[in-house]
Amino acid sequence: MGAIGETSTQLAIRDPDTRLMIGVRDDEPGAFEELVARYQGRLVGVMHHLVGNAEEAEDLAQEVFLRVYRARKKYRARAKFSTWLFTIANNLALNALRARQRKPAVRFDTRDSGPLGARPAEQLLAASSGSQPIRRIQQNELSDVIRRALDALNERQRLAVVLNKFEDMNYAEIAEVMGLTVKGVKSPLCRARMNLRDALKDYVFMDGRPIPKAADE
Amino acid sequence: MSKQANLNNDEWADLTAYLDGELDSNSARSLEARLNRDPAVRAEALALQKTWEMLDYLPQPGPSTTFTSRTLERISVLRPAAVRPRESGLRYPWSFGIGWAAAVLLAGSVGFTGVALLAPRPGGHSHLAQTDPAVLERQLVQDLRVIENKRLYEQVESIEFLKELADEDFFGDDG
C-alpha cells in the first residue's frame, strides 16, 4: 500500500464508526449489534424519505444491514463508514424505485387514506382527539404537500436532497455515495431546490413574513 | 420554471452552493456583492433558503420497535455457529479430556505463531502488516491514540517527563 493509501486509511480510522465496522469485520462480539443500534434510525429515515413508505423503508434498511454483514470481510477503511453504508443504501433504494416503476402499483401511505390525503372524517377524528387539532391538521397538510413535492423530484435529485438535508452530507460525500463528481452534484441539487421552490411557493412565506419583492416584478 | 432573477444555469448552481456553504471564498465574495446590489437575486436566495427550511416540517420517521430484533434475527442465520448445543450426553466421555488437551496445545501453538507474525516489533512493522490491509487497519486502530498525539509526543524529550507530568504530586494538591 502506498503513502496515499495509508493516509486515507489513517484518516478513515479516525471515524469511530469506521473502527466499529472493522470490529464487525473481525467478528468482535457485539460490534454488529452496536452498528445496527447506531444507524437504524438514520437509515430507516433516509429510506422513508426516498421511497415514501414506512414498511418498504424498513425492509430496505434491513437489506442494507444484511449486505453490510455479508460484505464485512471485504470491508476496507478507505472512507467514512457512513459514506460506504449510504452508497449501499442508495443502490438498493434506486433498484427498488426502478422496480416499482416497472410494476406500477397503487400505494397507500399509512398517513394517507386516499389519493388526496386523509379523508375529512379522519381529519375530524384526529382533530377531536388532539390538544391542538387545527394546528395538527395544518402541519399534516403541510407535511403532505412537502412530501408530494419531494416525491415529484427525480431519483437523483431526491437522493441528493435527502443526503444533504437529512444526513448533513457535504457535496464531496454526496458525490462519493452517488458515484458523481463534486461538480456533478451541484446540478441535481440546484435543480431540486428550484423545483421544490416552485412546488412550495404558495406555502413558503406562511409564517407571516412578507414575500420579498423582486426588482423586476 | 419561473426565473425572476437574471441568472444563468451556472449562477443558479453557484447560488445554491453558496446557500449550502459549498462555494469557494472568491466565488462567495463575488456572489455576496451581487446579492447586495441585486434585490431580485436576494429575493431568490431567500425563497430558496425558506423552501429548504420547510423540509424540516417533514416527519422524521424512525424504525418500529421490532426493527432491531427482526434485523438481528435475520443476521443470526448468517452467523457461523460458534457453539452448537448437544442434544444428548457425550458418547465417549474420555474424549472430552483428550479434546481439551488437544485444543489447548493447538491454541498455544497458533497463539505463539500469531504473536510472532503479528505483534508490532520495536523499530518496524511485521511483514503481514505491510501486505495485508486488514492487518494494517487493525494495527492503526490499536495505535490510534499514539498516532493522534504524535505531534505532541515529538515535542517531548523523554517519556519520564510525561510520567512526571501525570504525577498528581507534581503540581501540588490544590484540593
PDB file of C-alpha atoms in Angstrom, chain A:
ATOM      1  CA  MET A   1       0.000   0.000   0.000  1.00  0.00           C
ATOM      2  CA  GLY A   2       1.424   3.386  -0.961  1.00  0.00           C
ATOM      3  CA  ALA A   3       1.681   6.573   1.066  1.00  0.00           C
ATOM      4  CA  ILE A   4      -1.615   7.976  -0.262  1.00  0.00           C
ATOM      5  CA  GLY A   5      -3.478   4.774   0.632  1.00  0.00           C
ATOM      6  CA  GLU A   6      -2.059   4.820   4.123  1.00  0.00           C
ATOM      7  CA  THR A   7      -3.088   8.441   4.609  1.00  0.00           C
ATOM      8  CA  SER A   8      -6.690   7.837   3.533  1.00  0.00           C
ATOM      9  CA  THR A   9      -6.810   4.755   5.751  1.00  0.00           C
ATOM     10  CA  GLN A  10      -5.447   6.707   8.713  1.00  0.00           C
ATOM     11  CA  LEU A  11      -7.992   9.470   8.084  1.00  0.00           C
ATOM     12  CA  ALA A  12     -10.826   6.962   7.818  1.00  0.00           C
ATOM     13  CA  ILE A  13      -9.807   5.244  11.035  1.00  0.00           C
ATOM     14  CA  ARG A  14     -10.308   8.491  12.965  1.00  0.00           C
ATOM     15  CA  ASP A  15     -14.027   7.938  12.301  1.00  0.00           C
ATOM     16  CA  PRO A  16     -15.383   5.917  15.276  1.00  0.00           C
ATOM     17  CA  ASP A  17     -17.922   4.172  13.049  1.00  0.00           C
ATOM     18  CA  THR A  18     -15.151   3.019  10.722  1.00  0.00           C
ATOM     19  CA  ARG A  19     -13.410   1.483  13.724  1.00  0.00           C
ATOM     20  CA  LEU A  20     -16.687  -0.145  14.723  1.00  0.00           C
ATOM     21  CA  MET A  21     -17.042  -1.614  11.232  1.00  0.00           C
ATOM     22  CA  ILE A  22     -13.505  -3.007  11.471  1.00  0.00           C
ATOM     23  CA  GLY A  23     -14.741  -4.697  14.660  1.00  0.00           C
ATOM     24  CA  VAL A  24     -17.690  -6.121  12.710  1.00  0.00           C
ATOM     25  CA  ARG A  25     -15.313  -7.335  10.009  1.00  0.00           C
ATOM     26  CA  ASP A  26     -13.157  -9.044  12.618  1.00  0.00           C
ATOM     27  CA  ASP A  27     -16.247 -10.645  14.248  1.00  0.00           C
ATOM     28  CA  GLU A  28     -15.863  -8.793  17.551  1.00  0.00           C
ATOM     29  CA  PRO A  29     -18.786  -9.744  19.813  1.00  0.00           C
ATOM     30  CA  GLY A  30     -21.488  -7.078  19.977  1.00  0.00           C
ATOM     31  CA  ALA A  31     -19.950  -4.891  17.244  1.00  0.00           C
ATOM     32  CA  PHE A  32     -22.667  -5.543  14.681  1.00  0.00           C
ATOM     33  CA  GLU A  33     -25.423  -5.024  17.254  1.00  0.00           C
ATOM     34  CA  GLU A  34     -23.914  -1.639  18.121  1.00  0.00           C
ATOM     35  CA  LEU A  35     -23.680  -0.732  14.451  1.00  0.00           C
ATOM     36  CA  VAL A  36     -27.370  -1.523  13.936  1.00  0.00           C
ATOM     37  CA  ALA A  37     -28.279   0.493  17.030  1.00  0.00           C
ATOM     38  CA  ARG A  38     -26.269   3.483  15.821  1.00  0.00           C
ATOM     39  CA  TYR A  39     -27.532   3.535  12.251  1.00  0.00           C
ATOM     40  CA  GLN A  40     -31.029   2.071  12.193  1.00  0.00           C
ATOM     41  CA  GLY A  41     -32.761   5.400  12.836  1.00  0.00           C
ATOM     42  CA  ARG A  42     -30.828   7.282  10.194  1.00  0.00           C
ATOM     43  CA  LEU A  43     -31.090   4.507   7.644  1.00  0.00           C
ATOM     44  CA  VAL A  44     -34.832   3.951   8.056  1.00  0.00           C
ATOM     45  CA  GLY A  45     -35.346   7.739   7.967  1.00  0.00           C
ATOM     46  CA  VAL A  46     -33.401   8.175   4.735  1.00  0.00           C
ATOM     47  CA  MET A  47     -35.097   5.177   3.123  1.00  0.00           C
ATOM     48  CA  HIS A  48     -38.503   6.525   4.131  1.00  0.00           C
ATOM     49  CA  HIS A  49     -37.706   9.873   2.535  1.00  0.00           C
ATOM     50  CA  LEU A  50     -36.566   8.096  -0.626  1.00  0.00           C
ATOM     51  CA  VAL A  51     -39.349   5.546  -1.087  1.00  0.00           C
ATOM     52  CA  GLY A  52     -42.122   7.307   0.867  1.00  0.00           C
ATOM     53  CA  ASN A  53     -43.408   4.182   2.609  1.00  0.00           C
ATOM     54  CA  ALA A  54     -42.637   3.080   6.160  1.00  0.00           C
ATOM     55  CA  GLU A  55     -42.858  -0.671   5.612  1.00  0.00           C
ATOM     56  CA  GLU A  56     -40.761  -0.656   2.447  1.00  0.00           C
ATOM     57  CA  ALA A  57     -38.243   1.678   4.131  1.00  0.00           C
ATOM     58  CA  GLU A  58     -37.750  -0.847   6.961  1.00  0.00           C
ATOM     59  CA  ASP A  59     -37.395  -3.743   4.537  1.00  0.00           C
ATOM     60  CA  LEU A  60     -34.772  -1.854   2.567  1.00  0.00           C
ATOM     61  CA  ALA A  61     -32.898  -0.733   5.692  1.00  0.00           C
ATOM     62  CA  GLN A  62     -32.840  -4.332   6.866  1.00  0.00           C
ATOM     63  CA  GLU A  63     -31.488  -5.433   3.494  1.00  0.00           C
ATOM     64  CA  VAL A  64     -28.727  -2.805   3.779  1.00  0.00           C
ATOM     65  CA  PHE A  65     -27.664  -4.228   7.156  1.00  0.00           C
ATOM     66  CA  LEU A  66     -27.706  -7.743   5.693  1.00  0.00           C
ATOM     67  CA  ARG A  67     -25.473  -6.667   2.823  1.00  0.00           C
ATOM     68  CA  VAL A  68     -23.111  -4.907   5.223  1.00  0.00           C
ATOM     69  CA  TYR A  69     -22.844  -8.111   7.228  1.00  0.00           C
ATOM     70  CA  ARG A  70     -22.358 -10.312   4.172  1.00  0.00           C
ATOM     71  CA  ALA A  71     -19.692  -7.971   2.776  1.00  0.00           C
ATOM     72  CA  ARG A  72     -17.934  -7.373   6.103  1.00  0.00           C
ATOM     73  CA  LYS A  73     -14.858  -9.460   5.302  1.00  0.00           C
ATOM     74  CA  LYS A  74     -14.199  -7.352   2.206  1.00  0.00           C
ATOM     75  CA  TYR A  75     -14.519  -4.048   4.086  1.00  0.00           C
ATOM     76  CA  ARG A  76     -11.519  -1.709   3.834  1.00  0.00           C
ATOM     77  CA  ALA A  77     -11.299   1.569   5.721  1.00  0.00           C
ATOM     78  CA  ARG A  78     -10.844   3.963   2.838  1.00  0.00           C
ATOM     79  CA  ALA A  79     -13.568   6.497   3.599  1.00  0.00           C
ATOM     80  CA  LYS A  80     -16.008   7.385   6.349  1.00  0.00           C
ATOM     81  CA  PHE A  81     -18.148   4.380   7.189  1.00  0.00           C
ATOM     82  CA  SER A  82     -21.407   6.298   6.675  1.00  0.00           C
ATOM     83  CA  THR A  83     -20.394   7.066   3.078  1.00  0.00           C
ATOM     84  CA  TRP A  84     -19.949   3.350   2.376  1.00  0.00           C
ATOM     85  CA  LEU A  85     -23.212   2.499   4.119  1.00  0.00           C
ATOM     86  CA  PHE A  86     -25.243   5.085   2.248  1.00  0.00           C
ATOM     87  CA  THR A  87     -23.687   4.006  -1.058  1.00  0.00           C
ATOM     88  CA  ILE A  88     -25.197   0.567  -0.451  1.00  0.00           C
ATOM     89  CA  ALA A  89     -28.450   2.210   0.652  1.00  0.00           C
ATOM     90  CA  ASN A  90     -28.501   4.375  -2.465  1.00  0.00           C
ATOM     91  CA  ASN A  91     -28.094   1.389  -4.789  1.00  0.00           C
ATOM     92  CA  LEU A  92     -30.841  -0.551  -3.039  1.00  0.00           C
ATOM     93  CA  ALA A  93     -33.254   2.370  -2.993  1.00  0.00           C
ATOM     94  CA  LEU A  94     -32.672   3.096  -6.675  1.00  0.00           C
ATOM     95  CA  ASN A  95     -33.281  -0.566  -7.552  1.00  0.00           C
ATOM     96  CA  ALA A  96     -36.487  -0.553  -5.515  1.00  0.00           C
ATOM     97  CA  LEU A  97     -37.737   2.651  -7.139  1.00  0.00           C
ATOM     98  CA  ARG A  98     -36.952   1.332 -10.619  1.00  0.00           C
ATOM     99  CA  ALA A  99     -38.673  -1.968  -9.891  1.00  0.00           C
ATOM    100  CA  ARG A 100     -41.690  -0.015  -8.714  1.00  0.00           C
ATOM    101  CA  GLN A 101     -41.722   1.979 -11.969  1.00  0.00           C
ATOM    102  CA  ARG A 102     -41.687  -1.255 -13.966  1.00  0.00           C
ATOM    103  CA  LYS A 103     -44.577  -2.637 -11.916  1.00  0.00           C
ATOM    104  CA  PRO A 104     -46.705   0.374 -11.005  1.00  0.00           C
ATOM    105  CA  ALA A 105     -48.922  -0.314  -8.037  1.00  0.00           C
ATOM    106  CA  VAL A 106     -51.333   1.805  -6.071  1.00  0.00           C
ATOM    107  CA  ARG A 107     -49.578   2.703  -2.858  1.00  0.00           C
ATOM    108  CA  PHE A 108     -51.396   3.744   0.269  1.00  0.00           C
ATOM    109  CA  ASP A 109     -49.276   5.618   2.736  1.00  0.00           C
ATOM    110  CA  THR A 110     -50.215   4.983   6.345  1.00  0.00           C
ATOM    111  CA  ARG A 111     -50.771   8.698   6.765  1.00  0.00           C
ATOM    112  CA  ASP A 112     -52.882   8.995   3.629  1.00  0.00           C
ATOM    113  CA  SER A 113     -56.198   7.228   3.382  1.00  0.00           C
ATOM    114  CA  GLY A 114     -56.914   8.376  -0.139  1.00  0.00           C
ATOM    115  CA  PRO A 115     -55.137   9.889  -3.118  1.00  0.00           C
ATOM    116  CA  LEU A 116     -55.949  13.376  -1.875  1.00  0.00           C
ATOM    117  CA  GLY A 117     -54.704  12.739   1.636  1.00  0.00           C
ATOM    118  CA  ALA A 118     -56.617  11.984   4.807  1.00  0.00           C
ATOM    119  CA  ARG A 119     -60.384  11.847   4.360  1.00  0.00           C
ATOM    120  CA  PRO A 120     -62.458  14.572   6.061  1.00  0.00           C
ATOM    121  CA  ALA A 121     -63.902  12.138   8.597  1.00  0.00           C
ATOM    122  CA  GLU A 122     -60.416  11.042   9.576  1.00  0.00           C
ATOM    123  CA  GLN A 123     -59.338  14.652   9.891  1.00  0.00           C
ATOM    124  CA  LEU A 124     -62.261  15.264  12.234  1.00  0.00           C
ATOM    125  CA  LEU A 125     -61.343  12.173  14.238  1.00  0.00           C
ATOM    126  CA  ALA A 126     -57.778  13.354  14.547  1.00  0.00           C
ATOM    127  CA  ALA A 127     -58.997  16.821  15.461  1.00  0.00           C
ATOM    128  CA  SER A 128     -61.298  15.573  18.195  1.00  0.00           C
ATOM    129  CA  SER A 129     -58.527  13.590  19.868  1.00  0.00           C
ATOM    130  CA  GLY A 130     -55.774  16.190  19.779  1.00  0.00           C
ATOM    131  CA  SER A 131     -54.911  19.002  22.124  1.00  0.00           C
ATOM    132  CA  GLN A 132     -54.184  21.400  19.263  1.00  0.00           C
ATOM    133  CA  PRO A 133     -56.343  19.937  16.483  1.00  0.00           C
ATOM    134  CA  ILE A 134     -56.303  22.774  13.961  1.00  0.00           C
ATOM    135  CA  ARG A 135     -52.571  23.205  14.213  1.00  0.00           C
ATOM    136  CA  ARG A 136     -52.084  19.447  13.821  1.00  0.00           C
ATOM    137  CA  ILE A 137     -54.196  19.322  10.663  1.00  0.00           C
ATOM    138  CA  GLN A 138     -52.266  22.272   9.244  1.00  0.00           C
ATOM    139  CA  GLN A 139     -48.978  20.561   9.990  1.00  0.00           C
ATOM    140  CA  ASN A 140     -50.185  17.272   8.493  1.00  0.00           C
ATOM    141  CA  GLU A 141     -51.362  19.033   5.362  1.00  0.00           C
ATOM    142  CA  LEU A 142     -48.114  20.917   5.099  1.00  0.00           C
ATOM    143  CA  SER A 143     -46.006  17.813   5.509  1.00  0.00           C
ATOM    144  CA  ASP A 144     -48.129  16.042   2.873  1.00  0.00           C
ATOM    145  CA  VAL A 145     -47.576  18.913   0.465  1.00  0.00           C
ATOM    146  CA  ILE A 146     -43.830  18.799   1.101  1.00  0.00           C
ATOM    147  CA  ARG A 147     -43.854  15.005   0.796  1.00  0.00           C
ATOM    148  CA  ARG A 148     -45.508  15.270  -2.621  1.00  0.00           C
ATOM    149  CA  ALA A 149     -43.018  17.946  -3.705  1.00  0.00           C
ATOM    150  CA  LEU A 150     -40.153  15.670  -2.669  1.00  0.00           C
ATOM    151  CA  ASP A 151     -41.731  12.680  -4.430  1.00  0.00           C
ATOM    152  CA  ALA A 152     -42.046  14.746  -7.616  1.00  0.00           C
ATOM    153  CA  LEU A 153     -38.260  15.147  -7.842  1.00  0.00           C
ATOM    154  CA  ASN A 154     -36.390  12.653  -9.954  1.00  0.00           C
ATOM    155  CA  GLU A 155     -34.385   9.927  -8.157  1.00  0.00           C
ATOM    156  CA  ARG A 156     -31.027  11.692  -8.334  1.00  0.00           C
ATOM    157  CA  GLN A 157     -32.425  14.999  -7.154  1.00  0.00           C
ATOM    158  CA  ARG A 158     -34.330  13.374  -4.293  1.00  0.00           C
ATOM    159  CA  LEU A 159     -31.337  11.389  -3.119  1.00  0.00           C
ATOM    160  CA  ALA A 160     -29.073  14.449  -3.247  1.00  0.00           C
ATOM    161  CA  VAL A 161     -31.632  16.449  -1.248  1.00  0.00           C
ATOM    162  CA  VAL A 162     -32.126  13.727   1.368  1.00  0.00           C
ATOM    163  CA  LEU A 163     -28.392  13.194   1.903  1.00  0.00           C
ATOM    164  CA  ASN A 164     -27.684  16.919   2.040  1.00  0.00           C
ATOM    165  CA  LYS A 165     -30.645  17.947   4.163  1.00  0.00           C
ATOM    166  CA  PHE A 166     -31.205  14.991   6.464  1.00  0.00           C
ATOM    167  CA  GLU A 167     -27.784  13.334   6.572  1.00  0.00           C
ATOM    168  CA  ASP A 168     -25.940  16.647   6.572  1.00  0.00           C
ATOM    169  CA  MET A 169     -23.524  15.357   3.942  1.00  0.00           C
ATOM    170  CA  ASN A 170     -21.340  17.794   2.055  1.00  0.00           C
ATOM    171  CA  TYR A 171     -21.056  17.751  -1.732  1.00  0.00           C
ATOM    172  CA  ALA A 172     -17.907  15.581  -1.697  1.00  0.00           C
ATOM    173  CA  GLU A 173     -19.609  12.898   0.420  1.00  0.00           C
ATOM    174  CA  ILE A 174     -22.768  13.007  -1.718  1.00  0.00           C
ATOM    175  CA  ALA A 175     -20.596  12.684  -4.831  1.00  0.00           C
ATOM    176  CA  GLU A 176     -18.977   9.554  -3.428  1.00  0.00           C
ATOM    177  CA  VAL A 177     -22.305   7.977  -2.487  1.00  0.00           C
ATOM    178  CA  MET A 178     -23.877   8.771  -5.865  1.00  0.00           C
ATOM    179  CA  GLY A 179     -20.795   7.991  -7.942  1.00  0.00           C
ATOM    180  CA  LEU A 180     -20.587  11.537  -9.303  1.00  0.00           C
ATOM    181  CA  THR A 181     -18.010  14.318  -9.303  1.00  0.00           C
ATOM    182  CA  VAL A 182     -18.451  17.187  -6.846  1.00  0.00           C
ATOM    183  CA  LYS A 183     -19.365  19.397  -9.796  1.00  0.00           C
ATOM    184  CA  GLY A 184     -21.859  16.750 -10.882  1.00  0.00           C
ATOM    185  CA  VAL A 185     -23.635  17.027  -7.525  1.00  0.00           C
ATOM    186  CA  LYS A 186     -24.205  20.781  -7.866  1.00  0.00           C
ATOM    187  CA  SER A 187     -26.535  20.367 -10.817  1.00  0.00           C
ATOM    188  CA  PRO A 188     -29.125  17.921  -9.383  1.00  0.00           C
ATOM    189  CA  LEU A 189     -29.102  19.756  -6.061  1.00  0.00           C
ATOM    190  CA  CYS A 190     -29.669  23.088  -7.760  1.00  0.00           C
ATOM    191  CA  ARG A 191     -32.468  21.718  -9.969  1.00  0.00           C
ATOM    192  CA  ALA A 192     -34.009  20.027  -6.928  1.00  0.00           C
ATOM    193  CA  ARG A 193     -34.023  23.229  -4.909  1.00  0.00           C
ATOM    194  CA  MET A 194     -35.549  25.187  -7.774  1.00  0.00           C
ATOM    195  CA  ASN A 195     -38.221  22.530  -8.322  1.00  0.00           C
ATOM    196  CA  LEU A 196     -39.037  22.494  -4.611  1.00  0.00           C
ATOM    197  CA  ARG A 197     -39.220  26.273  -4.552  1.00  0.00           C
ATOM    198  CA  ASP A 198     -41.691  26.219  -7.462  1.00  0.00           C
ATOM    199  CA  ALA A 199     -43.782  23.421  -5.922  1.00  0.00           C
ATOM    200  CA  LEU A 200     -43.924  25.039  -2.494  1.00  0.00           C
ATOM    201  CA  LYS A 201     -44.076  28.703  -3.428  1.00  0.00           C
ATOM    202  CA  ASP A 202     -47.635  29.080  -2.125  1.00  0.00           C
ATOM    203  CA  TYR A 203     -46.587  27.815   1.298  1.00  0.00           C
ATOM    204  CA  VAL A 204     -43.151  29.279   1.768  1.00  0.00           C
ATOM    205  CA  PHE A 205     -43.992  32.565   3.414  1.00  0.00           C
ATOM    206  CA  MET A 206     -46.934  31.366   5.513  1.00  0.00           C
ATOM    207  CA  ASP A 207     -45.192  32.265   8.770  1.00  0.00           C
ATOM    208  CA  GLY A 208     -46.343  35.874   8.456  1.00  0.00           C
ATOM    209  CA  ARG A 209     -43.231  37.313   6.900  1.00  0.00           C
ATOM    210  CA  PRO A 210     -43.931  39.307   3.727  1.00  0.00           C
ATOM    211  CA  ILE A 211     -42.942  37.882   0.356  1.00  0.00           C
ATOM    212  CA  PRO A 212     -39.893  39.864  -0.758  1.00  0.00           C
ATOM    213  CA  LYS A 213     -40.495  41.937  -3.832  1.00  0.00           C
ATOM    214  CA  ALA A 214     -38.212  41.112  -6.728  1.00  0.00           C
ATOM    215  CA  ALA A 215     -36.804  44.154  -8.535  1.00  0.00           C
ATOM    216  CA  ASP A 216     -38.246  43.163 -11.902  1.00  0.00           C
ATOM    217  CA  GLU A 217     -41.749  42.415 -10.599  1.00  0.00           C
TER     218      GLU A 217
END
